[in-house]
Coordinates of C-alpha atoms in Angstrom, one line a residue:
X794 CA 21.7 -19.6 -28.6
X795 CA 20.0 -22.8 -27.5
X796 CA 20.9 -24.7 -30.6
X797 CA 24.1 -26.2 -32.2
X798 CA 26.6 -23.5 -33.0
X799 CA 26.7 -24.0 -36.9
X800 CA 22.8 -24.9 -37.3
X801 CA 21.2 -22.3 -39.5
X802 CA 24.5 -20.6 -40.3
X803 CA 25.7 -20.9 -43.9
X804 CA 29.1 -19.8 -44.8
X805 CA 31.4 -20.3 -47.8
X806 CA 33.7 -22.9 -46.3
X807 CA 30.7 -25.0 -45.1
X808 CA 28.9 -25.0 -48.5
X809 CA 32.3 -25.8 -50.2
X810 CA 32.6 -28.7 -48.1
X811 CA 29.3 -30.3 -48.0
X812 CA 26.8 -27.9 -49.8
X813 CA 25.7 -26.6 -53.2
X814 CA 29.2 -24.9 -53.7
X815 CA 30.8 -28.2 -53.9
X816 CA 30.4 -27.9 -57.7
X817 CA 32.7 -24.9 -58.0
X818 CA 36.4 -24.5 -58.3
X819 CA 38.0 -21.9 -55.8
X820 CA 40.1 -19.4 -57.7
X821 CA 40.7 -17.3 -54.5
X822 CA 39.4 -17.9 -50.9
X823 CA 39.6 -15.3 -48.2
X824 CA 41.3 -16.4 -45.0
X825 CA 38.1 -16.1 -43.1
X826 CA 34.9 -17.8 -44.3
X827 CA 32.2 -15.2 -45.2
X828 CA 28.6 -15.7 -44.0
X829 CA 25.9 -16.5 -46.6
X830 CA 22.4 -15.1 -46.2
X831 CA 21.2 -14.7 -49.7
X832 CA 22.0 -15.5 -53.4
X833 CA 21.4 -13.5 -56.5
X834 CA 21.9 -14.5 -60.2
X835 CA 23.2 -11.3 -62.2
X836 CA 22.9 -10.8 -65.9
X837 CA 23.7 -7.1 -66.0
X838 CA 26.6 -5.4 -64.2
X839 CA 24.4 -2.6 -62.7
X840 CA 22.3 -5.2 -60.7
X841 CA 25.2 -5.9 -58.5
X842 CA 24.8 -2.5 -57.1
X843 CA 21.5 -3.4 -55.4
X844 CA 22.7 -6.6 -53.7
X845 CA 22.6 -6.9 -49.9
X846 CA 25.6 -7.7 -47.8
X847 CA 26.4 -11.4 -47.1
X848 CA 25.1 -12.3 -50.7
X849 CA 26.7 -14.7 -53.2
X850 CA 26.8 -13.1 -56.5
X851 CA 26.5 -15.6 -59.3
X852 CA 27.4 -14.2 -62.8
X853 CA 25.5 -15.5 -65.7
X854 CA 27.3 -17.5 -68.5
X855 CA 27.3 -14.4 -70.7
X856 CA 28.7 -12.0 -68.1
X857 CA 31.5 -14.4 -67.1
X858 CA 32.7 -14.7 -70.7
X859 CA 34.8 -11.6 -70.5
X860 CA 37.6 -10.8 -68.0
X861 CA 36.9 -7.2 -67.7
X862 CA 33.3 -7.9 -66.7
X863 CA 34.6 -10.1 -64.0
X864 CA 36.9 -7.4 -62.8
X865 CA 34.1 -4.9 -62.7
X866 CA 31.7 -7.4 -61.0
X867 CA 34.4 -8.1 -58.3
X868 CA 34.7 -4.4 -57.6
X869 CA 30.9 -3.8 -57.2
X870 CA 30.5 -7.0 -55.1
X871 CA 33.3 -5.9 -52.8
X872 CA 31.6 -2.5 -52.4
X873 CA 28.3 -4.2 -51.4
X874 CA 30.2 -6.5 -49.0
X875 CA 29.2 -9.6 -51.0
X876 CA 30.1 -13.0 -49.6
X877 CA 31.6 -14.4 -52.8
X878 CA 31.4 -14.0 -56.7
X879 CA 30.8 -17.1 -58.8
X880 CA 31.5 -17.2 -62.6
X881 CA 31.2 -19.8 -65.3
X882 CA 34.1 -22.1 -65.7
X883 CA 36.6 -21.2 -68.1
X884 CA 40.3 -19.9 -68.2
X885 CA 40.8 -16.5 -66.3
X886 CA 43.6 -14.2 -66.6
X887 CA 45.7 -14.0 -63.5
X888 CA 44.7 -10.2 -63.3
X889 CA 41.0 -11.2 -62.2
X890 CA 42.4 -13.6 -59.5
X891 CA 45.0 -11.1 -58.4
X892 CA 42.1 -8.3 -58.1
X893 CA 40.0 -10.7 -56.0
X894 CA 43.0 -11.3 -53.6
X895 CA 43.7 -7.6 -53.3
X896 CA 40.0 -6.8 -52.6
X897 CA 39.7 -9.7 -50.2
X898 CA 36.6 -11.3 -51.7
X899 CA 36.1 -15.0 -52.7
X900 CA 36.1 -15.9 -56.2
X901 CA 34.7 -19.4 -57.4
X902 CA 34.3 -20.9 -60.9
X903 CA 31.1 -23.1 -61.5
X904 CA 31.8 -26.4 -63.1
X905 CA 28.4 -26.3 -64.6
X906 CA 25.6 -23.9 -65.5
X907 CA 25.7 -20.9 -63.2
X908 CA 22.0 -20.5 -63.1
X909 CA 21.5 -24.2 -61.9
X910 CA 24.0 -23.5 -59.2
X911 CA 22.2 -20.3 -58.1
X912 CA 18.9 -22.3 -57.9
X913 CA 20.5 -24.9 -55.7
X914 CA 21.9 -22.4 -53.4
X915 CA 18.7 -20.6 -53.1
X916 CA 17.0 -23.8 -52.1
X917 CA 19.6 -24.5 -49.4
X918 CA 19.3 -20.9 -48.1
X919 CA 15.4 -21.3 -48.0
X920 CA 15.8 -24.6 -46.0
X921 CA 17.9 -22.8 -43.6
X922 CA 15.5 -20.0 -43.3
X923 CA 12.5 -22.2 -42.5
X924 CA 14.4 -23.5 -39.5
X925 CA 15.1 -20.0 -38.5
X926 CA 11.4 -19.1 -38.7
X927 CA 10.4 -22.0 -36.3
X928 CA 13.3 -20.9 -34.0
X929 CA 12.0 -17.4 -33.9
X930 CA 8.5 -18.7 -33.1
X931 CA 9.9 -20.5 -30.2
X932 CA 11.7 -17.4 -29.0
X933 CA 8.6 -15.3 -29.2
X934 CA 6.7 -17.9 -27.1
X935 CA 9.6 -18.1 -24.7
X936 CA 9.8 -14.3 -23.9
X937 CA 6.0 -13.8 -23.8
X938 CA 6.0 -15.9 -20.5
X939 CA 8.0 -13.2 -18.8
X940 CA 6.3 -10.5 -16.9
X941 CA 9.2 -8.3 -15.8
X942 CA 11.5 -6.2 -18.0
X943 CA 14.5 -7.7 -16.2
X944 CA 13.3 -11.3 -17.0
X945 CA 12.5 -10.5 -20.6
X946 CA 16.1 -9.1 -21.1
X947 CA 17.7 -12.0 -19.4
X948 CA 15.8 -14.5 -21.8
X949 CA 16.9 -12.6 -24.8
X950 CA 20.5 -12.6 -23.6
X951 CA 20.2 -16.3 -23.0
X952 CA 19.2 -16.9 -26.6
X953 CA 22.3 -15.1 -27.6
X954 CA 24.5 -17.1 -25.4
X955 CA 24.8 -14.6 -22.7
X956 CA 25.9 -11.6 -24.8
X957 CA 25.0 -8.2 -23.7
X958 CA 21.4 -6.9 -24.2
X959 CA 20.1 -3.6 -23.2
X960 CA 17.1 -1.1 -23.3
X961 CA 18.3 2.4 -24.1
X962 CA 17.0 5.9 -24.5
X963 CA 18.9 8.4 -26.6
X964 CA 22.0 6.4 -25.9
X965 CA 21.4 6.1 -22.2
X966 CA 21.3 2.7 -20.9
X967 CA 18.1 2.0 -18.9
X968 CA 18.3 -1.5 -18.2
X969 CA 20.9 -4.2 -19.2
X970 CA 22.0 -7.9 -18.7
X971 CA 24.6 -10.3 -20.0
X972 CA 28.3 -9.6 -20.9
X973 CA 29.6 -6.2 -20.6
X974 CA 30.1 -4.5 -24.0
X975 CA 33.4 -4.4 -25.8
X976 CA 34.5 -2.0 -28.4
X977 CA 34.9 -4.7 -31.1
X978 CA 31.3 -6.0 -30.6
X979 CA 28.8 -5.7 -33.4
X980 CA 26.0 -3.5 -32.1
X981 CA 22.5 -4.4 -33.4
X982 CA 19.4 -2.3 -32.5
X983 CA 15.7 -2.3 -33.0
X984 CA 13.1 0.3 -32.0
X985 CA 10.7 -0.4 -29.2
X986 CA 7.6 1.5 -29.7
X987 CA 6.0 2.8 -32.9
X988 CA 5.8 6.1 -34.5
X989 CA 2.9 7.2 -32.5
X990 CA 4.6 6.2 -29.2
X991 CA 5.3 8.9 -26.6
X992 CA 8.5 7.1 -25.6
X993 CA 10.8 5.4 -28.1
X994 CA 13.3 3.1 -26.7
X995 CA 16.0 1.0 -28.3
X996 CA 16.6 -2.7 -27.8
X997 CA 20.3 -3.4 -28.3
X998 CA 22.4 -6.4 -28.6
X999 CA 26.2 -6.5 -28.6
X1000 CA 27.7 -9.6 -30.1
X1001 CA 31.3 -10.5 -31.3
X1002 CA 31.9 -9.6 -35.0
X1003 CA 34.0 -12.8 -35.3
X1004 CA 31.5 -14.9 -33.4
X1005 CA 29.3 -17.8 -34.7
X1006 CA 26.1 -15.7 -34.7
X1007 CA 24.2 -15.0 -37.8
X1008 CA 23.7 -11.2 -37.3
X1009 CA 20.6 -11.3 -39.2
X1010 CA 19.1 -13.9 -36.9
X1011 CA 20.1 -11.7 -33.9
X1012 CA 18.2 -8.8 -35.3
X1013 CA 15.3 -11.1 -36.0
X1014 CA 15.4 -12.4 -32.4
X1015 CA 15.4 -8.8 -31.1
X1016 CA 12.4 -7.9 -33.4
X1017 CA 10.3 -10.9 -32.2
X1018 CA 11.1 -10.1 -28.6
X1019 CA 10.2 -6.4 -28.9
X1020 CA 6.3 -6.9 -28.1
X1021 CA 7.4 -8.7 -24.9
X1022 CA 9.7 -5.8 -23.9
X1023 CA 7.3 -3.2 -24.6
X1024 CA 4.6 -5.1 -22.6
X1025 CA 6.8 -5.6 -19.7
X1026 CA 7.8 -1.9 -19.6
X1027 CA 4.3 -0.6 -19.9
X1028 CA 3.2 -2.9 -17.0
X1029 CA 6.0 -1.8 -14.7
X1030 CA 5.5 1.9 -15.7
X1031 CA 1.8 1.5 -14.9
X1032 CA 2.5 -0.1 -11.6
X1033 CA 5.2 2.5 -10.8
X1034 CA 2.7 5.4 -11.6
X1035 CA 0.1 3.9 -9.2
X1036 CA 2.8 3.4 -6.4
X1037 CA 3.9 7.0 -6.9
X1038 CA 0.4 8.6 -6.3
X1039 CA 0.9 9.1 -2.7
X1040 CA 4.3 10.6 -2.9
X1041 CA 2.9 13.1 -5.6
X1042 CA 0.0 13.9 -3.2
X1043 CA 2.4 14.5 -0.3
X1044 CA 4.5 16.9 -2.4
X1045 CA 1.4 19.0 -3.1
X1046 CA 0.3 19.2 0.5
X1047 CA 0.8 22.5 2.4
X1048 CA 2.3 22.3 5.8
X1049 CA 2.9 25.1 8.4
X1050 CA 6.8 25.5 8.5
X1051 CA 6.4 25.8 12.3
X1052 CA 4.5 22.7 12.6
X1053 CA 6.1 19.5 13.9
X1054 CA 6.5 16.3 12.0
X1055 CA 4.3 14.4 14.5
X1056 CA 1.4 17.0 13.9
X1057 CA 1.7 16.5 10.1
X1058 CA 1.8 12.6 10.4
X1059 CA -1.4 12.7 12.6
X1060 CA -3.2 14.9 10.3
X1061 CA -2.3 12.8 7.1
X1062 CA -1.9 9.4 8.6
X1063 CA -4.0 7.5 6.1
X1064 CA -2.0 9.1 3.1
X1065 CA 1.3 8.2 4.7
X1066 CA 0.1 4.6 5.3
X1067 CA -0.6 4.3 1.7
X1068 CA 2.9 5.6 1.0
X1069 CA 4.3 3.0 3.4
X1070 CA 5.5 5.7 5.7
X1071 CA 6.5 4.0 9.1
X1072 CA 6.1 5.9 12.2
X1073 CA 9.4 7.1 13.5
X1074 CA 11.4 5.9 10.4
X1075 CA 13.8 8.5 8.9
X1076 CA 13.7 9.5 5.4
X1077 CA 15.8 11.3 2.7
X1078 CA 14.1 13.2 -0.2
X1079 CA 15.6 13.2 -3.6
X1080 CA 14.4 15.6 -6.2
X1081 CA 15.3 15.5 -9.9
X1082 CA 14.8 18.5 -12.3
X1083 CA 16.1 19.8 -15.6
X1084 CA 18.3 22.7 -16.1
X1085 CA 15.5 24.6 -17.6
X1086 CA 11.6 24.3 -17.3
X1087 CA 11.4 23.3 -20.9
X1088 CA 13.6 20.3 -20.2
X1089 CA 10.7 18.6 -18.2
X1090 CA 9.6 16.6 -21.1
X1091 CA 6.8 14.1 -20.3
X1092 CA 8.7 11.1 -21.7
X1093 CA 11.4 11.6 -19.1
X1094 CA 9.3 10.3 -16.3
X1095 CA 9.2 6.8 -17.9
X1096 CA 13.0 7.1 -18.6
X1097 CA 13.8 8.3 -15.0
X1098 CA 11.8 5.5 -13.5
X1099 CA 13.8 2.8 -15.3
X1100 CA 16.9 4.5 -14.4
X1101 CA 15.8 4.8 -10.7
X1102 CA 15.6 1.1 -10.6
X1103 CA 19.5 1.0 -10.6
X1104 CA 19.3 2.8 -7.2
X1105 CA 16.4 1.2 -5.4
X1106 CA 13.2 -0.6 -6.1
X1107 CA 11.4 0.2 -2.9
X1108 CA 10.8 3.9 -3.2
X1109 CA 8.5 5.1 -6.2
X1110 CA 9.5 8.0 -8.3
X1111 CA 6.6 10.6 -8.8
X1112 CA 6.3 13.3 -11.3
X1113 CA 5.5 16.5 -9.4
X1114 CA 5.5 20.3 -10.4
X1115 CA 9.0 21.3 -11.1
X1116 CA 10.5 17.8 -11.4
X1117 CA 10.5 14.3 -9.9
X1118 CA 10.5 13.4 -6.2
X1119 CA 11.1 10.2 -4.4
X1120 CA 11.4 9.4 -0.5
X1121 CA 14.0 7.0 0.5
X1122 CA 14.3 5.4 4.0
X1123 CA 17.6 6.2 5.6
X1124 CA 18.1 4.9 9.2
X1125 CA 21.4 6.4 9.7
X1126 CA 23.9 8.9 8.4
X1127 CA 25.9 6.3 6.6
X1128 CA 22.9 5.1 4.7
X1129 CA 22.1 8.7 3.6
X1130 CA 25.8 9.1 2.4
X1131 CA 25.7 5.8 0.6
X1132 CA 22.5 6.9 -1.2
X1133 CA 24.0 10.1 -2.3
X1134 CA 27.1 8.3 -3.6
X1135 CA 25.0 5.5 -5.3
X1136 CA 23.0 8.2 -7.3
X1137 CA 26.2 10.0 -8.3
X1138 CA 27.9 6.8 -9.5
X1139 CA 24.9 4.9 -11.1
X1140 CA 23.0 7.8 -12.4
X1141 CA 25.3 10.7 -12.8
X1142 CA 26.4 10.1 -16.5
X1143 CA 22.9 9.3 -17.5
X1144 CA 21.6 12.5 -15.7
X1145 CA 24.2 14.5 -17.7
X1146 CA 23.1 13.0 -21.1
X1147 CA 19.6 13.9 -20.0
X1148 CA 20.3 17.5 -19.0
X1149 CA 19.1 16.7 -15.4
X1150 CA 20.4 17.3 -11.8
X1151 CA 19.5 15.8 -8.5
X1152 CA 19.2 17.2 -4.9
X1153 CA 19.0 15.4 -1.6
X1154 CA 17.7 16.5 1.8
X1155 CA 19.9 16.3 4.9
X1156 CA 19.7 13.3 7.2
X1157 CA 18.5 14.4 10.6
X1158 CA 18.6 12.4 13.7
X1159 CA 15.3 13.7 15.0
X1160 CA 12.4 12.9 12.7
X1161 CA 12.0 16.0 10.6
X1162 CA 8.8 17.6 9.3
X1163 CA 8.1 15.8 6.0
X1164 CA 7.5 19.1 4.2
X1165 CA 11.0 20.3 5.3
X1166 CA 12.9 17.5 3.7
X1167 CA 10.9 18.0 0.4
X1168 CA 11.7 21.5 0.4
X1169 CA 15.5 20.8 1.2
X1170 CA 15.7 18.3 -1.7
X1171 CA 14.0 20.8 -4.2
X1172 CA 16.2 23.7 -3.2
X1173 CA 19.3 21.6 -3.4
X1174 CA 18.4 20.6 -7.0
X1175 CA 17.4 24.2 -8.0
X1176 CA 20.6 25.7 -6.5
X1177 CA 22.9 23.4 -8.5
X1178 CA 21.5 24.0 -11.9
X1179 CA 24.1 26.3 -12.7
X1180 CA 26.8 23.7 -12.0
X1181 CA 25.8 21.7 -14.9
X1182 CA 23.8 18.6 -15.9
X1183 CA 24.7 15.4 -14.0
X1184 CA 25.4 17.1 -10.7
X1185 CA 24.1 15.3 -7.7
X1186 CA 24.3 17.3 -4.4
X1187 CA 22.9 17.2 -0.9
X1188 CA 21.5 20.1 1.0
X1189 CA 23.9 19.3 3.8
X1190 CA 26.7 20.3 1.5
X1191 CA 25.0 23.7 0.7
X1192 CA 23.6 25.1 3.9
X1193 CA 23.4 28.9 3.7
X1194 CA 25.2 28.9 0.4
X1195 CA 22.1 27.7 -1.3
X1196 CA 20.7 31.3 -0.9
X1197 CA 23.0 32.6 -3.6
X1198 CA 21.4 30.4 -6.2
X1199 CA 18.2 32.4 -6.0
X1200 CA 16.9 35.8 -6.8
X1201 CA 13.4 35.0 -5.5
X1202 CA 13.2 36.4 -1.9
X1203 CA 10.8 33.7 -0.8
X1204 CA 13.2 31.1 -1.8
X1205 CA 16.1 32.7 0.2
X1206 CA 13.8 32.9 3.2
X1207 CA 13.2 29.2 2.8
X1208 CA 16.8 28.5 2.6
X1209 CA 17.3 30.4 6.0
X1210 CA 14.4 28.5 7.4
X1211 CA 16.0 25.2 6.6
X1212 CA 19.6 25.9 7.1
X1213 CA 19.4 28.2 10.2
X1214 CA 16.5 26.6 12.2
X1215 CA 17.7 27.7 15.7
X1216 CA 18.1 31.5 14.5
X1217 CA 14.7 31.4 12.8
X1218 CA 13.0 30.2 15.9
X1219 CA 14.9 32.5 18.4
X1220 CA 12.8 35.4 19.9
X1221 CA 15.7 37.8 19.2
X1222 CA 16.0 36.9 15.6
X1223 CA 15.3 40.3 14.2
X1224 CA 17.8 42.1 16.5
X1225 CA 20.5 39.5 15.7
X1226 CA 20.0 39.7 11.9
X1227 CA 20.0 43.6 12.1
X1228 CA 23.3 43.4 13.7
X1229 CA 24.6 40.8 11.2
X1230 CA 23.5 42.8 8.3
X1231 CA 25.2 46.1 9.5
X1232 CA 28.4 44.1 10.2
X1233 CA 28.5 42.7 6.8
X1234 CA 27.4 46.0 5.2
X1235 CA 30.4 47.5 6.8
X1236 CA 32.8 45.0 5.5
X1237 CA 33.3 43.4 8.8
X1238 CA 34.1 46.4 10.9
X1239 CA 32.5 46.2 14.3
X1240 CA 33.3 49.9 14.9
X1241 CA 31.6 51.1 11.7
X1242 CA 28.6 49.0 12.2
X1243 CA 28.3 49.9 15.9
X1244 CA 28.2 53.7 14.9
X1245 CA 25.7 53.0 12.2
X1246 CA 23.3 51.2 14.6
X1247 CA 24.1 53.7 17.4
X1248 CA 25.1 50.8 19.6
X1249 CA 28.1 50.4 21.8
X1250 CA 31.0 48.3 20.2
X1251 CA 30.6 45.6 23.1
X1252 CA 26.9 45.4 22.5
X1253 CA 27.3 44.7 18.7
X1254 CA 30.1 42.2 19.5
X1255 CA 27.7 40.3 21.9
X1256 CA 25.1 40.1 19.2
X1257 CA 27.4 38.8 16.7
X1258 CA 28.6 36.1 19.2
X1259 CA 24.8 35.3 19.8
X1260 CA 24.5 35.0 16.0
X1261 CA 27.3 32.4 16.0
X1262 CA 25.7 30.5 18.8
X1263 CA 22.5 30.3 16.8
X1264 CA 24.3 28.7 13.9
X1265 CA 25.1 31.7 11.7
X1266 CA 28.5 31.1 10.0
X1267 CA 30.2 34.4 10.4
X1268 CA 33.8 33.0 10.4
X1269 CA 33.7 31.2 7.1
X1270 CA 34.5 33.6 4.2
X1271 CA 33.0 31.3 1.6
X1272 CA 29.6 31.6 3.2
X1273 CA 29.5 35.3 4.2
X1274 CA 28.0 36.2 0.8
X1275 CA 25.0 33.9 1.4
X1276 CA 24.7 35.1 5.0
X1277 CA 24.6 38.7 3.8
X1278 CA 21.9 37.8 1.3
X1279 CA 19.8 36.0 3.8
X1280 CA 20.2 38.9 6.4
X1281 CA 18.7 41.5 3.9
X1282 CA 15.9 39.4 2.9
X1283 CA 14.9 38.7 6.5
X1284 CA 15.2 42.4 7.4
X1285 CA 12.6 43.2 4.8
X1286 CA 10.1 41.2 6.9
X1287 CA 11.0 42.8 10.1
X1288 CA 8.8 45.3 11.9
X1289 CA 10.2 48.9 11.7
X1290 CA 11.4 48.9 15.2
X1291 CA 13.7 46.1 14.5
X1292 CA 15.4 48.0 11.8
X1293 CA 15.7 51.3 13.9
X1294 CA 19.1 52.1 15.3
X1295 CA 19.1 51.8 19.1
X1296 CA 20.4 54.3 21.5
X1297 CA 24.0 54.6 22.2
X1298 CA 23.5 54.1 25.9
X1299 CA 22.1 50.6 25.0
X1300 CA 24.9 48.3 26.3
X1301 CA 22.9 45.1 26.6
X1302 CA 22.8 42.3 24.0

């Protein structure tokens, strides 16, 4: 904090040396000096059960007259984590002192009237609190000058001598600054957003338990900074929403799958200019979605946008039907690979906590149609739902294998369109896929499949070789199930003559 370390921090050792506790005789002192935040004068034993931690419990002259009352008071004060117990000066049995030692709580004997001592201590605490109030007002003015969430968190951390400060949602760290957390740190949290807020974040500070900080003061600093945190987040979310409008609009545009990327860019040039789409620049689409439709809770948009800042600030994240979409510039294959790794390492654990998965489109050297990369990212995300939350996977790692993730024939056909583009545009596609389907139906037997189709064995073999040339992975056992599924889906859309067995005299491919 930007103040002398011991200013505003009252503890037993300090007040014994130069404060209101100088008029006491230590009967037992704990090895470490306890923090003092309040004082209470107790005349009935039951009242000790209501005191707050870090309180000096002063027993009235009447209560301090009996040894058993002192022993009972010590036990109650220890349970409430009191700073010290002060009793009227007299001769005490060693049992009471021994109990204080065993419990680890400071026991003091007042040289005068305990009530007068309590009043003097209360005045001293009040004076310290007035300084704290002025300090908190200064902190509030300081953080109010910051306009970005990152700057607000840095200012709060600076007030806490650089210790860690974070904004969290349901245990997921969305933004943080300062020293990394340690297991021994004291964790102090305040809520950002009221009961009527759609999104309720937590502002968290982690400070050493044995440090010089008054933990109540740390909480007060977080509380006065909360309005600035909320204002900065709302402003950034508003700007992010505005920036994401073109991305959301593009995701909803229909495009002829056979159309070229150049035709699409020409038709929607104005919208693409708003998005910041540069002519000839290559992009990778990223699609986030929940494991189930009901996982798409509205507040996740704000949460995801804060998380996405850990990956890139340039590309806005748009909420679209079925998930969230962003388009990231990727000039080369290495950049695309790095993007996937960055999402996996920086967001993977958070996505797992939130029940989300992510899919990425392939990087392609020739500028692909915009709708194609959006479809690839969406299909990749949908196909890995069964893998479990936190999964991040690119379409390039799936290829035709993505087909097995769907029961919807349109989705399987879309996988074929994206993963087997040469096959899908080939004029002999129907003939080739009929041959592939028969080959796989007969467990890879060329002879049986040729008999079924009334083809010569060599003719069928030539068509299978043609399928390989067009990118159909017939020699990879792990992909044969997907190829089989795609073949049958495509055959459903073929004209009847494509499915009819050919003459046995047909010996041409």
